[in-house]
Amino acid sequence: SPRFQAWGKVEDYKVNYSFEIFYQPATSDFNDYILRSKTVLGFDLSKKFTITASYASWFESYYAIGSRNNVKTFTFGTSYKID
């Protein structure tokens, strides 16, 4: 399944970033597919402490009755690196 990823760091602003998009078609019918994307930003407050924000979205062309086919999430958190 096709997937595109990009990531990097802007040292001057102490920002880490990543982006991913993923397309998964059914092998028998290309109208049946899942499309997912995810974007992440991390802000380094020190060498050990980072604040991270993540946004994800996915879409399913066919889905079970009563469920959602277009889901979006936003996550915010912190991390601490132990040496």
PDB file of C-alpha atoms in Angstrom:
ATOM      1  CA  SER A   1       0.000   0.000   0.000  1.00  0.00           C
ATOM      2  CA  PRO A   2       1.331   3.461  -0.862  1.00  0.00           C
ATOM      3  CA  ARG A   3       2.707   5.477   2.045  1.00  0.00           C
ATOM      4  CA  PHE A   4       4.428   8.863   2.122  1.00  0.00           C
ATOM      5  CA  GLN A   5       6.459  10.023   5.126  1.00  0.00           C
ATOM      6  CA  ALA A   6       8.416  13.180   5.894  1.00  0.00           C
ATOM      7  CA  TRP A   7      10.149  14.197   9.125  1.00  0.00           C
ATOM      8  CA  GLY A   8      12.796  16.526  10.378  1.00  0.00           C
ATOM      9  CA  LYS A   9      13.886  19.071  12.936  1.00  0.00           C
ATOM     10  CA  VAL A  10      14.237  22.856  12.899  1.00  0.00           C
ATOM     11  CA  GLU A  11      17.176  23.375  15.275  1.00  0.00           C
ATOM     12  CA  ASP A  12      16.745  27.165  15.599  1.00  0.00           C
ATOM     13  CA  TYR A  13      13.237  26.743  17.024  1.00  0.00           C
ATOM     14  CA  LYS A  14      13.779  23.319  18.680  1.00  0.00           C
ATOM     15  CA  VAL A  15      10.819  21.851  16.791  1.00  0.00           C
ATOM     16  CA  ASN A  16      10.529  18.234  15.593  1.00  0.00           C
ATOM     17  CA  TYR A  17       7.933  17.358  12.964  1.00  0.00           C
ATOM     18  CA  SER A  18       6.637  14.362  11.062  1.00  0.00           C
ATOM     19  CA  PHE A  19       3.915  13.728   8.527  1.00  0.00           C
ATOM     20  CA  GLU A  20       2.554  10.459   7.162  1.00  0.00           C
ATOM     21  CA  ILE A  21      -0.211   9.649   4.698  1.00  0.00           C
ATOM     22  CA  PHE A  22      -1.306   6.096   3.940  1.00  0.00           C
ATOM     23  CA  TYR A  23      -3.669   4.698   1.297  1.00  0.00           C
ATOM     24  CA  GLN A  24      -4.868   1.091   1.516  1.00  0.00           C
ATOM     25  CA  PRO A  25      -7.183  -0.098  -1.278  1.00  0.00           C
ATOM     26  CA  ALA A  26      -8.928  -3.460  -1.329  1.00  0.00           C
ATOM     27  CA  THR A  27      -7.318  -5.755  -3.895  1.00  0.00           C
ATOM     28  CA  SER A  28     -10.641  -6.642  -5.503  1.00  0.00           C
ATOM     29  CA  ASP A  29     -12.228  -3.160  -5.597  1.00  0.00           C
ATOM     30  CA  PHE A  30     -10.314   0.144  -5.594  1.00  0.00           C
ATOM     31  CA  ASN A  31     -13.511   1.944  -4.483  1.00  0.00           C
ATOM     32  CA  ASP A  32     -13.095   0.166  -1.122  1.00  0.00           C
ATOM     33  CA  TYR A  33     -10.193   1.872   0.654  1.00  0.00           C
ATOM     34  CA  ILE A  34      -8.796   3.390   3.839  1.00  0.00           C
ATOM     35  CA  LEU A  35      -7.041   6.770   3.803  1.00  0.00           C
ATOM     36  CA  ARG A  36      -5.114   7.804   6.913  1.00  0.00           C
ATOM     37  CA  SER A  37      -2.898  10.774   7.750  1.00  0.00           C
ATOM     38  CA  LYS A  38      -0.951  11.753  10.855  1.00  0.00           C
ATOM     39  CA  THR A  39       0.917  14.954  11.720  1.00  0.00           C
ATOM     40  CA  VAL A  40       3.108  15.360  14.804  1.00  0.00           C
ATOM     41  CA  LEU A  41       4.873  18.430  16.227  1.00  0.00           C
ATOM     42  CA  GLY A  42       7.281  18.233  19.163  1.00  0.00           C
ATOM     43  CA  PHE A  43       8.693  21.232  21.002  1.00  0.00           C
ATOM     44  CA  ASP A  44      11.948  20.602  22.868  1.00  0.00           C
ATOM     45  CA  LEU A  45      11.899  22.588  26.109  1.00  0.00           C
ATOM     46  CA  SER A  46      15.224  21.088  27.184  1.00  0.00           C
ATOM     47  CA  LYS A  47      17.442  18.165  26.194  1.00  0.00           C
ATOM     48  CA  LYS A  48      15.184  15.831  28.194  1.00  0.00           C
ATOM     49  CA  PHE A  49      11.704  17.391  28.167  1.00  0.00           C
ATOM     50  CA  THR A  50       9.414  17.651  25.092  1.00  0.00           C
ATOM     51  CA  ILE A  51       5.832  18.749  24.529  1.00  0.00           C
ATOM     52  CA  THR A  52       4.121  16.921  21.654  1.00  0.00           C
ATOM     53  CA  ALA A  53       0.927  17.530  19.683  1.00  0.00           C
ATOM     54  CA  SER A  54      -0.472  14.955  17.247  1.00  0.00           C
ATOM     55  CA  TYR A  55      -3.373  15.135  14.788  1.00  0.00           C
ATOM     56  CA  ALA A  56      -4.649  12.021  12.988  1.00  0.00           C
ATOM     57  CA  SER A  57      -7.469  11.526  10.537  1.00  0.00           C
ATOM     58  CA  TRP A  58      -8.717   8.407   8.770  1.00  0.00           C
ATOM     59  CA  PHE A  59     -11.500   7.642   6.355  1.00  0.00           C
ATOM     60  CA  GLU A  60     -12.976   4.258   5.397  1.00  0.00           C
ATOM     61  CA  SER A  61     -15.071   4.063   2.237  1.00  0.00           C
ATOM     62  CA  TYR A  62     -17.057   1.055   3.504  1.00  0.00           C
ATOM     63  CA  TYR A  63     -17.887   0.678   7.167  1.00  0.00           C
ATOM     64  CA  ALA A  64     -20.274  -1.083   9.551  1.00  0.00           C
ATOM     65  CA  ILE A  65     -23.716   0.443  10.026  1.00  0.00           C
ATOM     66  CA  GLY A  66     -23.755   2.651  13.100  1.00  0.00           C
ATOM     67  CA  SER A  67     -20.021   3.307  13.100  1.00  0.00           C
ATOM     68  CA  ARG A  68     -18.143   6.397  11.963  1.00  0.00           C
ATOM     69  CA  ASN A  69     -16.184   6.338   8.720  1.00  0.00           C
ATOM     70  CA  ASN A  70     -14.409   9.678   9.141  1.00  0.00           C
ATOM     71  CA  VAL A  71     -12.494   9.841  12.429  1.00  0.00           C
ATOM     72  CA  LYS A  72     -10.238  12.647  13.646  1.00  0.00           C
ATOM     73  CA  THR A  73      -8.134  12.706  16.822  1.00  0.00           C
ATOM     74  CA  PHE A  74      -5.962  15.303  18.523  1.00  0.00           C
ATOM     75  CA  THR A  75      -3.466  14.233  21.181  1.00  0.00           C
ATOM     76  CA  PHE A  76      -1.363  16.486  23.373  1.00  0.00           C
ATOM     77  CA  GLY A  77       1.301  15.206  25.732  1.00  0.00           C
ATOM     78  CA  THR A  78       4.749  15.423  27.237  1.00  0.00           C
ATOM     79  CA  SER A  79       7.791  13.203  27.326  1.00  0.00           C
ATOM     80  CA  TYR A  80      10.824  13.029  29.567  1.00  0.00           C
ATOM     81  CA  LYS A  81      14.012  11.304  28.454  1.00  0.00           C
ATOM     82  CA  ILE A  82      15.850   9.221  31.061  1.00  0.00           C
ATOM     83  CA  ASP A  83      19.551   8.669  30.358  1.00  0.00           C
TER      84      ASP A  83
END
